[in-house]
Structure formats: structure tokens, C-alpha cells
Amino acid sequence: MSFSDPAAVASYADGPPRFVPGFVDMQRMARVLLAERAPHDARVLVLGAGGGLELAAFADGQQGWRFDGVDPSAPMLALARQATAAHAARICLHEGFIDAAPAGPFDAAACLLTMHFMPAPERSHALRAIHARLRPGSPFVVMHLSAGLDAAGCARWLARDAAFGIANGVDPAMAQRRREVMARDLHVLGPAQDEALLREAGFDDIEVFYAGGAFRGWICHA
């Protein structure tokens, strides 16, 4: 999926709330789970921070947290700066992939709606790199498309994704384009594979905290 197209970037913030069931509550729960172990002045790493939706949600709810956000798309980082302008003094944005992130140590980390863009080897590298930057015992929340399905099952869930967006007011032609791009570009693993990658990267206490349609989210600890 292209995050360099100006029209796609401009409309990005409308997408997740319309296509991801319970999106706002999922963000709030992610923040709550991070706060279980993160201190009031935590330093938090956010991978896939372009757009700024989770940065804004986390910063609004935790006035003492400081953030490093990483994303490979310059236009999406520009959008994140706009979305988080009220918290600019507490947020540092880095253009690139996970290796562009500071070494830390961080007190918490999050990666929401990002891992499904990565093939398994790249995903494994990102998880290991996040783990290496966290203090021992620090929380990590991760959420993305995760469904162990055959081709027919994937097609069925893509159709449901489009129908859910249309039910939330998305133009049907736009929903169909999204469906086609997702089928072509995303790398969707099954929940068991996703949990295995988390364990292999060194995370433990792995628990599902969110399930909506074909999306799954986990809380775990370094």
C-alpha cells in the first residue's frame, strides 16, 4: 500500500476508524496495558508511527511519557507532526525502518497496524530489534491483520473488510480498491505464527488483548 500518494496520505486518518472494528477502544486498551508497567515518565518506542494516530492517543492519555516514533514514509511523518502538534516537545520522529530507532533503552513499545506490511523475515528482524531496545520486563503491544487462512478464507475476510468499511460510510469504489491492494501487498500470517515470532524474538507473557474481524493484538514483555 502506498503511503507516498498525497491523496492517500491526506485521507489516512479516516481509514482505521472505519475499517478496524473498535479502533479507538483498541488504542485506549493498548495505552492502558503499556501503563501497567511503564513509569509515569516512560520513554516509549512506536514503530509505524506515520499518521500519528497512536502517538496522539498515547500522548493525550499519558502527559509524562516521551516518544520516539519511526516510519519509512516522510509524508506520513509530516502527517504525524500535524496530528501531534500539541505534544511536539515530547515526540521525536525518525524516518526509516526499525534500525533508524535510537538504541534506547525504552520503557515500553508499540507497533499497531504495521507488521502485516512486512514479510516474515523482516518482521522477525523488527521484533528482535524492538526487544533489544527495551528494558527487561518492559511491555510491548502489537496489533495487525493475523489470520491463518487459505486463499478462499483470505478472500472471504477481505470481502468482509470492505463491507465493514462501506457500512461505516466508505465509498464502495474506495473500499474495493483497498481490497485489491491488500490482497496484492500485505503479508498476513496466522496467530500461531505471529505468537511464535514474538517468542523467538525474546518476548514472554504473550496474551491476546484484542480481536476484531481478522485483526489481532497482543500484549507481551521483554
PDB file of N, CA, C and O in Angstrom, residues 75 159 172:
ATOM      1  N   PRO A  75       6.041  11.613   4.015  1.00  0.00           N
ATOM      2  CA  PRO A  75       4.725  12.263   4.063  1.00  0.00           C
ATOM      3  C   PRO A  75       3.888  11.833   5.261  1.00  0.00           C
ATOM      4  O   PRO A  75       3.166  12.644   5.850  1.00  0.00           O
ATOM      5  N   ALA A 159     -13.373  -9.478   1.682  1.00  0.00           N
ATOM      6  CA  ALA A 159     -14.713  -9.019   1.333  1.00  0.00           C
ATOM      7  C   ALA A 159     -15.423  -8.454   2.563  1.00  0.00           C
ATOM      8  O   ALA A 159     -16.113  -7.422   2.491  1.00  0.00           O
ATOM      9  N   PRO A 172     -17.941   2.752  -1.840  1.00  0.00           N
ATOM     10  CA  PRO A 172     -17.711   1.371  -2.279  1.00  0.00           C
ATOM     11  C   PRO A 172     -16.541   1.203  -3.230  1.00  0.00           C
ATOM     12  O   PRO A 172     -15.807   0.209  -3.142  1.00  0.00           O
TER      13      PRO A 172
END
